[in-house]
Short mmCIF file of N, CA and C in Angstrom, two decimals:
data_model
loop_
_atom_site.label_atom_id
_atom_site.label_comp_id
_atom_site.label_asym_id
_atom_site.label_seq_id
_atom_site.Cartn_x
_atom_site.Cartn_y
_atom_site.Cartn_z
N MET C 1063 157.05 -206.03 -135.94
CA MET C 1063 156.75 -204.93 -137.09
C MET C 1063 157.88 -204.06 -137.35
N ARG C 1064 158.53 -203.52 -136.39
CA ARG C 1064 159.42 -202.49 -136.75
C ARG C 1064 160.66 -203.14 -137.55
N PHE C 1065 161.00 -204.48 -137.08
CA PHE C 1065 162.10 -205.14 -137.81
C PHE C 1065 161.78 -205.38 -139.33
N LEU C 1066 160.62 -205.53 -139.55
CA LEU C 1066 160.02 -206.13 -141.00
C LEU C 1066 159.97 -204.72 -141.81
N LEU C 1067 159.56 -203.49 -141.09
CA LEU C 1067 159.55 -202.24 -141.80
C LEU C 1067 160.90 -201.94 -142.17
N ALA C 1068 162.04 -202.32 -141.11
CA ALA C 1068 163.10 -201.87 -141.43
C ALA C 1068 163.57 -202.50 -142.56
N CYS C 1069 163.48 -203.97 -142.56
CA CYS C 1069 163.78 -204.84 -143.81
C CYS C 1069 163.43 -204.19 -144.90
N SER C 1070 161.93 -203.65 -145.09
CA SER C 1070 161.09 -203.14 -146.00
C SER C 1070 162.00 -201.91 -146.64
N ARG C 1071 162.75 -201.02 -145.86
CA ARG C 1071 163.24 -199.70 -145.93
C ARG C 1071 164.65 -200.20 -146.70
N TRP C 1072 165.29 -201.18 -146.36
CA TRP C 1072 166.62 -201.93 -146.75
C TRP C 1072 166.51 -202.31 -148.26
N ILE C 1073 165.23 -203.21 -148.47
CA ILE C 1073 164.69 -203.49 -149.81
C ILE C 1073 164.50 -202.57 -150.55
N ASP C 1074 163.66 -201.60 -150.26
CA ASP C 1074 163.35 -200.16 -151.10
C ASP C 1074 164.86 -199.48 -151.44
N ALA C 1075 165.70 -199.36 -150.67
CA ALA C 1075 166.71 -198.67 -151.00
C ALA C 1075 167.51 -199.42 -151.95
N VAL C 1076 167.56 -200.74 -151.92
CA VAL C 1076 168.57 -201.63 -153.08
C VAL C 1076 167.85 -201.32 -154.19
N ASN C 1077 166.29 -201.57 -154.30
CA ASN C 1077 165.62 -201.40 -155.66
C ASN C 1077 165.83 -200.12 -156.11
N GLU C 1078 165.72 -198.90 -155.25
CA GLU C 1078 165.93 -197.53 -155.81
C GLU C 1078 167.39 -197.65 -156.31
N ARG C 1079 168.46 -198.19 -155.78
CA ARG C 1079 169.60 -197.78 -156.40
C ARG C 1079 169.95 -198.82 -157.46
N VAL C 1080 169.30 -199.94 -157.84
CA VAL C 1080 169.33 -200.46 -158.85
C VAL C 1080 168.60 -200.13 -160.25
N GLY C 1081 167.39 -199.62 -159.74
CA GLY C 1081 166.56 -198.69 -160.68
C GLY C 1081 167.24 -197.61 -161.35
N ARG C 1082 167.86 -196.93 -160.39
CA ARG C 1082 168.63 -195.52 -160.87
C ARG C 1082 169.86 -195.97 -161.76
N ALA C 1083 170.43 -197.22 -161.55
CA ALA C 1083 171.43 -197.41 -162.26
C ALA C 1083 171.04 -198.03 -163.57
N ALA C 1084 170.00 -198.55 -163.60
CA ALA C 1084 169.43 -199.28 -164.82
C ALA C 1084 169.14 -197.93 -165.90
N THR C 1085 168.79 -197.02 -165.10
CA THR C 1085 168.46 -195.76 -166.08
C THR C 1085 169.70 -195.37 -166.81
N TRP C 1086 170.82 -195.41 -166.21
CA TRP C 1086 172.12 -195.13 -167.15
C TRP C 1086 172.30 -195.80 -168.25
N LEU C 1087 171.97 -197.13 -167.90
CA LEU C 1087 172.09 -198.02 -169.04
C LEU C 1087 171.40 -197.77 -170.29
N VAL C 1088 170.30 -196.74 -170.22
CA VAL C 1088 169.66 -196.21 -171.29
C VAL C 1088 170.57 -195.67 -172.38
N LEU C 1089 171.30 -194.61 -171.45
CA LEU C 1089 172.39 -193.69 -172.12
C LEU C 1089 173.40 -194.58 -172.83
N VAL C 1090 173.97 -195.50 -172.20
CA VAL C 1090 174.92 -196.47 -172.83
C VAL C 1090 174.19 -197.09 -174.08
N CYS C 1091 173.27 -197.50 -173.98
CA CYS C 1091 172.45 -198.19 -175.13
C CYS C 1091 172.59 -197.22 -176.08
N ILE C 1092 171.95 -196.06 -175.96
CA ILE C 1092 172.03 -195.10 -176.95
C ILE C 1092 173.14 -194.84 -177.70
N LEU C 1093 174.40 -194.76 -176.81
CA LEU C 1093 175.65 -194.18 -177.49
C LEU C 1093 176.10 -195.47 -178.33
N ILE C 1094 175.89 -196.55 -177.82
CA ILE C 1094 176.20 -198.00 -178.52
C ILE C 1094 175.45 -197.89 -179.84
N SER C 1095 174.26 -197.54 -179.79
CA SER C 1095 173.31 -197.60 -180.85
C SER C 1095 173.89 -196.73 -181.99
N ALA C 1096 174.00 -195.51 -181.43
CA ALA C 1096 174.73 -194.33 -182.42
C ALA C 1096 176.14 -194.81 -183.06
N ALA C 1097 176.90 -195.32 -182.15
CA ALA C 1097 178.16 -195.62 -182.64
C ALA C 1097 178.31 -196.59 -183.59
N ASN C 1098 177.16 -197.74 -183.49
CA ASN C 1098 176.97 -198.68 -184.56
C ASN C 1098 176.42 -198.12 -185.84
N ALA C 1099 175.72 -197.18 -185.73
CA ALA C 1099 175.10 -196.64 -186.92
C ALA C 1099 175.99 -196.00 -187.67
N VAL C 1100 176.89 -195.30 -186.72
CA VAL C 1100 178.02 -194.36 -187.52
C VAL C 1100 179.13 -195.33 -188.21
N ALA C 1101 179.29 -196.50 -187.39
CA ALA C 1101 180.43 -197.52 -187.85
C ALA C 1101 179.77 -198.13 -189.21
N ARG C 1102 178.61 -198.54 -189.03
CA ARG C 1102 177.91 -199.39 -190.18
C ARG C 1102 177.92 -198.57 -191.63
N TYR C 1103 177.50 -197.39 -191.38
CA TYR C 1103 176.86 -196.47 -192.46
C TYR C 1103 178.07 -195.49 -192.89
N GLY C 1104 178.98 -194.99 -191.94
CA GLY C 1104 179.79 -194.36 -192.33
C GLY C 1104 181.08 -194.87 -192.74
N PHE C 1105 181.50 -195.93 -192.16
CA PHE C 1105 182.72 -196.66 -192.33
C PHE C 1105 182.40 -198.09 -192.88
N ASN C 1106 181.20 -198.53 -193.32
CA ASN C 1106 180.95 -199.89 -193.61
C ASN C 1106 181.61 -201.16 -192.81
N PHE C 1107 181.38 -200.86 -191.65
CA PHE C 1107 181.79 -201.67 -190.62
C PHE C 1107 180.79 -202.10 -189.67
N SER C 1108 180.51 -203.40 -189.31
CA SER C 1108 179.40 -203.84 -188.57
C SER C 1108 179.96 -205.05 -187.69
N SER C 1109 179.37 -204.97 -186.66
CA SER C 1109 179.82 -206.23 -185.68
C SER C 1109 178.38 -206.74 -184.94
N ASN C 1110 178.49 -208.09 -184.72
CA ASN C 1110 177.20 -208.78 -183.97
C ASN C 1110 177.40 -208.44 -182.73
N ALA C 1111 178.59 -208.26 -181.97
CA ALA C 1111 178.54 -207.79 -180.81
C ALA C 1111 178.06 -206.40 -180.25
N PHE C 1112 177.87 -205.56 -181.42
CA PHE C 1112 177.30 -204.37 -180.91
C PHE C 1112 175.75 -204.47 -181.00
N LEU C 1113 175.20 -204.98 -181.91
CA LEU C 1113 173.93 -205.60 -181.85
C LEU C 1113 173.40 -206.16 -180.80
N GLU C 1114 174.26 -207.12 -180.27
CA GLU C 1114 174.18 -207.90 -179.07
C GLU C 1114 174.20 -207.37 -177.69
N ILE C 1115 175.12 -206.60 -177.83
CA ILE C 1115 174.99 -205.77 -176.47
C ILE C 1115 174.10 -204.85 -176.38
N GLN C 1116 173.52 -204.31 -177.35
CA GLN C 1116 172.34 -203.36 -177.40
C GLN C 1116 171.22 -204.01 -176.93
N TRP C 1117 170.83 -205.37 -177.02
CA TRP C 1117 169.67 -206.10 -176.65
C TRP C 1117 169.95 -206.53 -175.11
N TYR C 1118 171.29 -206.79 -174.79
CA TYR C 1118 171.67 -207.36 -173.63
C TYR C 1118 171.21 -205.98 -172.72
N LEU C 1119 171.65 -204.76 -173.12
CA LEU C 1119 171.53 -203.68 -171.99
C LEU C 1119 169.99 -203.12 -172.04
N TYR C 1120 169.28 -203.35 -172.99
CA TYR C 1120 167.90 -203.22 -173.05
C TYR C 1120 167.19 -203.94 -172.21
N SER C 1121 167.69 -205.34 -172.40
CA SER C 1121 167.01 -206.36 -171.50
C SER C 1121 167.35 -206.17 -170.08
N THR C 1122 168.44 -205.69 -169.66
CA THR C 1122 168.94 -205.57 -168.35
C THR C 1122 168.08 -204.27 -167.85
N VAL C 1123 167.80 -203.26 -168.54
CA VAL C 1123 167.11 -202.29 -168.17
C VAL C 1123 165.59 -202.43 -167.55
N PHE C 1124 165.15 -203.27 -168.75
CA PHE C 1124 163.50 -203.56 -168.56
C PHE C 1124 163.43 -204.52 -167.43
N LEU C 1125 164.08 -205.54 -167.24
CA LEU C 1125 164.28 -206.46 -166.01
C LEU C 1125 164.68 -205.82 -164.91
N CYS C 1126 165.57 -205.35 -164.75
CA CYS C 1126 166.22 -205.02 -163.27
C CYS C 1126 165.25 -203.45 -162.97
N ALA C 1127 164.56 -203.06 -163.84
CA ALA C 1127 163.86 -201.82 -163.41
C ALA C 1127 162.28 -202.22 -162.84
N ALA C 1128 161.99 -203.52 -162.95
CA ALA C 1128 160.99 -204.19 -162.56
C ALA C 1128 160.51 -203.97 -160.89
N GLY C 1129 161.45 -204.07 -160.16
CA GLY C 1129 161.31 -203.83 -158.74
C GLY C 1129 161.13 -202.45 -158.30
N TYR C 1130 161.86 -201.53 -159.27
CA TYR C 1130 161.92 -199.91 -158.93
C TYR C 1130 160.58 -199.46 -159.30
N THR C 1131 159.91 -200.21 -160.33
CA THR C 1131 158.69 -199.68 -160.74
C THR C 1131 157.68 -200.10 -159.94
N LEU C 1132 157.70 -201.16 -159.25
CA LEU C 1132 156.80 -201.71 -158.31
C LEU C 1132 156.98 -200.71 -156.97
N LYS C 1133 158.41 -200.49 -156.65
CA LYS C 1133 158.39 -199.60 -155.43
C LYS C 1133 157.81 -198.41 -155.77
N HIS C 1134 157.72 -197.56 -156.81
CA HIS C 1134 157.04 -196.10 -157.11
C HIS C 1134 155.92 -196.44 -157.61
N ASN C 1135 154.97 -197.73 -157.36
CA ASN C 1135 153.69 -197.75 -157.77
C ASN C 1135 153.44 -197.50 -159.45
N ALA C 1136 154.26 -197.48 -160.21
CA ALA C 1136 154.16 -197.09 -161.64
C ALA C 1136 153.91 -198.24 -162.36
N HIS C 1137 153.41 -199.28 -161.94
CA HIS C 1137 153.19 -200.56 -162.78
C HIS C 1137 151.90 -200.24 -163.37
N VAL C 1138 151.51 -201.12 -164.22
CA VAL C 1138 150.14 -200.78 -164.91
C VAL C 1138 149.11 -201.53 -164.17
N ARG C 1139 148.00 -200.80 -164.00
CA ARG C 1139 146.90 -201.22 -163.22
C ARG C 1139 145.74 -200.37 -163.51
N ILE C 1140 144.57 -200.75 -163.22
CA ILE C 1140 143.16 -200.32 -163.73
C ILE C 1140 142.85 -199.25 -163.05
N ASP C 1141 143.62 -197.79 -163.29
CA ASP C 1141 143.04 -196.69 -162.29
C ASP C 1141 141.81 -196.34 -162.05
N ILE C 1142 140.77 -196.53 -163.34
CA ILE C 1142 139.49 -196.09 -163.21
C ILE C 1142 138.78 -196.68 -162.17
N VAL C 1143 139.07 -198.10 -161.87
CA VAL C 1143 138.59 -198.91 -160.78
C VAL C 1143 139.20 -198.56 -159.62
N SER C 1144 140.60 -198.61 -159.67
CA SER C 1144 141.40 -198.23 -158.36
C SER C 1144 141.28 -196.83 -157.54
N SER C 1145 141.02 -195.99 -158.52
CA SER C 1145 140.59 -194.78 -158.00
C SER C 1145 139.45 -194.35 -157.24
N ARG C 1146 138.56 -195.24 -157.56
CA ARG C 1146 137.04 -195.28 -156.71
C ARG C 1146 137.15 -196.20 -155.29
N LEU C 1147 138.33 -196.86 -155.16
CA LEU C 1147 138.37 -197.60 -153.75
C LEU C 1147 139.23 -196.90 -152.72
N SER C 1148 138.71 -197.27 -151.35
CA SER C 1148 139.50 -196.75 -150.57
C SER C 1148 140.72 -197.26 -150.18
N GLY C 1149 141.91 -196.40 -149.55
CA GLY C 1149 142.91 -196.80 -149.35
C GLY C 1149 143.09 -198.16 -148.97
N ARG C 1150 142.09 -198.52 -147.90
CA ARG C 1150 142.34 -200.05 -147.26
C ARG C 1150 142.01 -200.99 -148.29
N ALA C 1151 140.75 -200.82 -149.33
CA ALA C 1151 140.48 -201.65 -150.21
C ALA C 1151 141.73 -202.07 -151.14
N ARG C 1152 142.23 -200.84 -151.43
CA ARG C 1152 143.60 -200.84 -152.44
C ARG C 1152 144.82 -201.84 -151.77
N ALA C 1153 144.77 -201.70 -150.57
CA ALA C 1153 145.87 -202.21 -149.87
C ALA C 1153 145.65 -203.78 -149.74
N TRP C 1154 144.26 -204.01 -149.62
CA TRP C 1154 143.95 -205.64 -149.51
C TRP C 1154 144.31 -206.05 -150.93
N ILE C 1155 143.82 -205.33 -151.93
CA ILE C 1155 143.85 -205.95 -153.24
C ILE C 1155 145.62 -206.20 -153.74
N ASP C 1156 146.23 -205.10 -153.15
CA ASP C 1156 147.65 -205.18 -153.50
C ASP C 1156 148.32 -206.50 -152.87
N LEU C 1157 147.78 -206.36 -151.47
CA LEU C 1157 148.55 -207.61 -150.81
C LEU C 1157 147.99 -208.92 -151.24
N PHE C 1158 146.88 -209.23 -151.48
CA PHE C 1158 146.56 -210.52 -152.14
C PHE C 1158 147.23 -210.55 -153.31
N GLY C 1159 147.05 -209.64 -154.42
CA GLY C 1159 147.63 -209.62 -155.74
C GLY C 1159 149.07 -210.09 -155.56
N GLY C 1160 149.71 -209.60 -154.56
CA GLY C 1160 151.40 -209.54 -154.40
C GLY C 1160 151.41 -211.15 -153.88
N LEU C 1161 150.80 -211.60 -152.89
CA LEU C 1161 151.19 -212.74 -152.16
C LEU C 1161 150.64 -213.90 -153.24
N LEU C 1162 149.52 -213.92 -154.09
CA LEU C 1162 149.04 -214.84 -154.85
C LEU C 1162 149.49 -214.88 -156.24
N MET C 1163 149.81 -213.83 -156.66
CA MET C 1163 150.10 -213.68 -158.12
C MET C 1163 151.25 -213.39 -158.16
N LEU C 1164 152.07 -212.36 -157.88
CA LEU C 1164 153.32 -211.56 -158.09
C LEU C 1164 154.59 -212.43 -157.51
N LEU C 1165 154.44 -212.86 -156.17
CA LEU C 1165 155.26 -213.52 -155.85
C LEU C 1165 155.51 -215.17 -156.25
N PRO C 1166 154.33 -215.71 -156.32
CA PRO C 1166 154.56 -217.26 -156.95
C PRO C 1166 155.04 -217.19 -158.35
N ALA C 1167 154.68 -216.01 -159.27
CA ALA C 1167 154.90 -216.14 -160.56
C ALA C 1167 156.67 -215.71 -160.51
N ALA C 1168 156.91 -214.42 -159.91
CA ALA C 1168 158.22 -214.30 -159.82
C ALA C 1168 159.44 -215.55 -159.50
N ALA C 1169 158.85 -216.06 -158.43
CA ALA C 1169 159.57 -217.45 -157.79
C ALA C 1169 159.79 -218.23 -158.94
N ILE C 1170 158.63 -218.62 -159.56
CA ILE C 1170 159.11 -219.49 -160.64
C ILE C 1170 159.98 -219.07 -161.75
N LEU C 1171 159.98 -217.91 -162.22
CA LEU C 1171 160.71 -217.42 -163.02
C LEU C 1171 162.01 -217.24 -162.54
N LEU C 1172 162.30 -217.11 -161.34
CA LEU C 1172 163.74 -216.88 -160.71
C LEU C 1172 164.24 -218.43 -160.68
N TRP C 1173 163.54 -219.54 -160.52
CA TRP C 1173 163.87 -220.75 -160.31
C TRP C 1173 164.49 -221.29 -161.52
N PHE C 1174 163.38 -221.27 -162.72
CA PHE C 1174 163.97 -221.48 -164.10
C PHE C 1174 164.85 -220.61 -164.74
N GLY C 1175 164.89 -219.36 -164.25
CA GLY C 1175 166.15 -218.41 -164.70
C GLY C 1175 167.31 -219.00 -164.26
N TRP C 1176 167.36 -219.33 -163.02
CA TRP C 1176 168.79 -219.42 -162.10
C TRP C 1176 169.02 -220.96 -162.93
N ASP C 1177 168.22 -221.90 -163.26
CA ASP C 1177 168.77 -223.18 -163.78
C ASP C 1177 169.42 -222.96 -165.25
N ALA C 1178 168.69 -221.96 -166.10
CA ALA C 1178 169.07 -221.44 -167.38
C ALA C 1178 170.39 -220.78 -167.55
N PHE C 1179 170.78 -220.01 -166.42
CA PHE C 1179 172.02 -219.34 -166.19
C PHE C 1179 172.95 -220.30 -165.93
N VAL C 1180 172.69 -221.32 -164.72
CA VAL C 1180 173.60 -222.23 -164.44
C VAL C 1180 174.22 -223.11 -165.76
N GLU C 1181 173.04 -223.57 -166.32
CA GLU C 1181 173.69 -224.18 -167.76
C GLU C 1181 174.21 -223.69 -168.49
N SER C 1182 173.94 -222.39 -168.73
CA SER C 1182 174.56 -221.75 -170.02
C SER C 1182 176.15 -221.11 -169.62
N TYR C 1183 176.22 -221.25 -168.10
CA TYR C 1183 177.47 -221.02 -167.65
C TYR C 1183 178.28 -222.10 -167.63
N ARG C 1184 177.62 -223.35 -167.24
CA ARG C 1184 178.49 -224.60 -167.10
C ARG C 1184 178.83 -224.78 -168.77
N VAL C 1185 178.12 -224.64 -169.61
CA VAL C 1185 178.56 -225.28 -171.20
C VAL C 1185 179.40 -223.95 -171.89
N GLY C 1186 179.55 -222.71 -171.12
CA GLY C 1186 180.16 -221.65 -171.88
C GLY C 1186 179.51 -221.04 -173.15
N GLU C 1187 178.08 -221.03 -173.01
CA GLU C 1187 177.06 -220.63 -173.96
C GLU C 1187 177.56 -219.22 -174.55
N THR C 1188 177.88 -219.29 -175.83
CA THR C 1188 177.83 -218.07 -176.45
C THR C 1188 177.01 -217.83 -177.92
N SER C 1189 176.93 -216.76 -178.38
CA SER C 1189 175.89 -216.35 -179.45
C SER C 1189 176.30 -217.47 -180.44
N PRO C 1190 175.31 -217.87 -181.40
CA PRO C 1190 175.67 -218.64 -182.55
C PRO C 1190 176.45 -217.61 -183.60
N ASP C 1191 176.05 -216.43 -183.44
CA ASP C 1191 176.41 -215.47 -184.50
C ASP C 1191 178.08 -215.02 -184.56
N ALA C 1192 178.65 -214.90 -185.75
CA ALA C 1192 179.82 -214.71 -185.67
C ALA C 1192 180.45 -213.14 -184.94
N GLY C 1193 181.28 -213.47 -184.11
CA GLY C 1193 181.38 -212.10 -183.23
C GLY C 1193 180.68 -211.88 -182.14
N GLY C 1194 179.59 -212.76 -181.89
CA GLY C 1194 178.52 -212.83 -180.78
C GLY C 1194 179.19 -212.70 -179.54
N LEU C 1195 178.28 -212.34 -178.38
CA LEU C 1195 178.90 -212.71 -176.87
C LEU C 1195 178.34 -213.51 -176.32
N ALA C 1196 179.09 -213.72 -175.23
CA ALA C 1196 178.58 -215.02 -174.18
C ALA C 1196 177.42 -214.68 -174.01
N ARG C 1197 176.76 -215.63 -173.85
CA ARG C 1197 175.10 -215.75 -173.37
C ARG C 1197 174.88 -215.57 -171.89
N TRP C 1198 175.85 -216.39 -171.08
CA TRP C 1198 175.53 -216.40 -169.64
C TRP C 1198 175.43 -215.17 -168.79
N PRO C 1199 175.98 -214.12 -169.28
CA PRO C 1199 175.90 -213.09 -168.33
C PRO C 1199 174.33 -212.47 -168.40
N ILE C 1200 173.80 -212.19 -169.42
CA ILE C 1200 172.39 -211.80 -169.69
C ILE C 1200 171.58 -212.99 -169.16
N LYS C 1201 171.90 -214.09 -169.16
CA LYS C 1201 170.99 -215.05 -168.39
C LYS C 1201 171.20 -214.95 -167.00
N PHE C 1202 172.24 -214.38 -166.36
CA PHE C 1202 172.19 -214.18 -165.01
C PHE C 1202 171.26 -213.07 -164.62
N VAL C 1203 171.06 -212.19 -165.62
CA VAL C 1203 170.28 -210.96 -164.96
C VAL C 1203 168.84 -211.40 -164.77
N VAL C 1204 168.27 -212.49 -165.65
CA VAL C 1204 166.97 -212.79 -165.38
C VAL C 1204 166.66 -213.47 -163.94
N PRO C 1205 167.56 -214.27 -162.97
CA PRO C 1205 167.17 -214.62 -161.93
C PRO C 1205 167.47 -213.35 -161.18
N PHE C 1206 168.48 -212.55 -161.17
CA PHE C 1206 169.00 -211.60 -160.52
C PHE C 1206 167.66 -210.43 -160.31
N ALA C 1207 167.18 -210.13 -161.45
CA ALA C 1207 166.20 -209.21 -161.44
C ALA C 1207 164.78 -209.63 -160.94
N PHE C 1208 164.58 -211.09 -161.31
CA PHE C 1208 163.38 -211.74 -160.44
C PHE C 1208 163.43 -211.67 -158.98
N LEU C 1209 164.74 -211.82 -158.54
CA LEU C 1209 165.08 -211.93 -157.12
C LEU C 1209 164.68 -210.49 -156.43
N LEU C 1210 165.18 -209.66 -157.24
CA LEU C 1210 164.76 -207.98 -156.77
C LEU C 1210 163.39 -207.73 -156.78
N LEU C 1211 162.76 -208.44 -157.83
CA LEU C 1211 161.16 -208.00 -157.74
C LEU C 1211 160.41 -208.86 -156.60
N ILE C 1212 161.01 -210.13 -156.28
CA ILE C 1212 160.52 -210.69 -155.09
C ILE C 1212 160.67 -210.11 -153.96
N LEU C 1213 161.81 -209.33 -153.88
CA LEU C 1213 162.21 -208.55 -152.24
C LEU C 1213 161.24 -207.40 -152.39
N GLN C 1214 161.15 -206.42 -153.45
CA GLN C 1214 160.19 -205.61 -153.62
C GLN C 1214 158.60 -205.95 -153.33
N GLY C 1215 158.44 -207.07 -154.03
CA GLY C 1215 156.96 -207.78 -153.78
C GLY C 1215 156.92 -207.88 -152.14
N LEU C 1216 158.05 -208.51 -151.42
CA LEU C 1216 157.80 -208.49 -150.01
C LEU C 1216 157.76 -207.16 -149.04
N SER C 1217 158.59 -206.50 -149.57
CA SER C 1217 158.62 -204.99 -149.20
C SER C 1217 157.00 -204.46 -149.16
N GLU C 1218 156.66 -204.44 -150.53
CA GLU C 1218 155.31 -203.84 -150.60
C GLU C 1218 154.37 -204.60 -149.89
N SER C 1219 154.22 -206.05 -149.76
CA SER C 1219 153.58 -206.54 -148.76
C SER C 1219 153.60 -206.26 -147.30
N ILE C 1220 154.80 -205.98 -146.80
CA ILE C 1220 154.90 -205.54 -145.38
C ILE C 1220 154.35 -204.09 -145.37
N LYS C 1221 154.62 -203.41 -146.11
CA LYS C 1221 154.03 -202.10 -146.05
C LYS C 1221 152.65 -201.92 -146.09
N ARG C 1222 151.92 -202.93 -146.87
CA ARG C 1222 150.59 -203.01 -146.77
C ARG C 1222 149.85 -203.48 -145.58
N ILE C 1223 150.34 -204.46 -144.92
CA ILE C 1223 150.07 -205.01 -143.63
C ILE C 1223 150.17 -204.09 -142.70
N ALA C 1224 151.27 -203.28 -142.57
CA ALA C 1224 151.58 -202.33 -141.64
C ALA C 1224 150.52 -201.17 -141.77
N PHE C 1225 149.94 -200.79 -142.90
CA PHE C 1225 149.22 -199.89 -142.88
C PHE C 1225 147.78 -200.23 -142.71
N LEU C 1226 147.49 -201.83 -142.88
CA LEU C 1226 146.08 -202.28 -142.49
C LEU C 1226 146.25 -202.35 -141.07
N ARG C 1227 147.26 -202.64 -140.52
CA ARG C 1227 147.23 -202.84 -138.82
C ARG C 1227 147.38 -201.35 -138.17
N GLY C 1228 147.41 -200.16 -138.96
CA GLY C 1228 147.89 -199.07 -138.43
C GLY C 1228 149.00 -198.49 -137.88
N ARG C 1229 149.98 -199.20 -138.35
CA ARG C 1229 151.24 -198.99 -137.97
C ARG C 1229 151.92 -198.18 -139.05
N ALA C 1230 151.46 -197.69 -140.31
CA ALA C 1230 152.20 -196.93 -141.22
C ALA C 1230 151.10 -196.22 -141.82
N ALA C 1231 151.62 -195.12 -142.51
CA ALA C 1231 150.88 -194.35 -143.56
C ALA C 1231 150.71 -195.15 -144.71
N ASP C 1232 149.73 -194.87 -145.61
CA ASP C 1232 149.35 -195.38 -146.84
C ASP C 1232 150.51 -195.11 -147.90
N THR C 1233 151.24 -195.65 -148.22
CA THR C 1233 152.39 -195.56 -148.96
C THR C 1233 151.99 -195.67 -150.49
N GLN C 1234 150.88 -195.86 -150.47
CA GLN C 1234 150.41 -196.13 -151.94
C GLN C 1234 149.40 -194.80 -152.42
N ALA C 1235 150.37 -194.11 -153.44
CA ALA C 1235 149.68 -192.84 -154.14
C ALA C 1235 148.22 -193.00 -154.45
N LYS C 1236 147.27 -192.34 -154.38
CA LYS C 1236 146.10 -192.44 -155.09
C LYS C 1236 146.33 -192.00 -156.27
N PRO C 1237 145.67 -192.88 -157.24
CA PRO C 1237 145.83 -192.41 -158.73
C PRO C 1237 145.20 -190.95 -159.13
N GLY C 1238 145.79 -190.08 -159.95
CA GLY C 1238 145.05 -189.20 -160.48
C GLY C 1238 145.71 -188.32 -161.55
N PRO C 1239 145.22 -187.46 -162.01
CA PRO C 1239 145.49 -186.72 -163.33
C PRO C 1239 147.04 -186.63 -163.44
N GLU C 1240 147.52 -186.15 -162.25
CA GLU C 1240 148.97 -185.69 -162.22
C GLU C 1240 150.01 -187.29 -162.39
N ARG C 1241 149.27 -188.32 -162.30
CA ARG C 1241 150.26 -189.55 -162.28
C ARG C 1241 149.82 -190.08 -163.83
N GLU C 1242 149.20 -189.57 -164.61
CA GLU C 1242 148.79 -190.22 -165.73
C GLU C 1242 149.97 -189.74 -166.60
N LEU C 1243 150.37 -190.41 -167.58
CA LEU C 1243 151.58 -190.36 -168.44
C LEU C 1243 150.75 -189.97 -169.89
#
């Protein structure tokens, strides 16, 4: 169990770094969006590349922050039900939900995402729009992000098992008013 918990800490650290890096992409996206607006309305200049890089960055933020969100227990859940359950009950629900729902779905998306990336890279896929960008880089983000999500799902499962076996504290914060947005 110590080895698995060490692996869990490593996975947590990776997703923490990737998640924090992804937050900086929001600023980059905002700056590009502002520059695009200034160029379009101030200088009557427009580029499809500016528009495409914005959605590439937004997609990267959204996808790569999924593991980070799971790590911080910030994903959508039914708090009104969860808050009434014991820590052990929540751990069992998280464990079965992760193993039976999250991990299989993420594995399927990783599998098909990898195939889409490889094919896109093989043919040198680019945007059909004039001045558009290559499509394979953003298609790589899909399997990469789902790999991170799978790893974090495994990490969370390890932590829930350790908690249920009495080898670790409950890492899942009890929902409460201070956690609501």
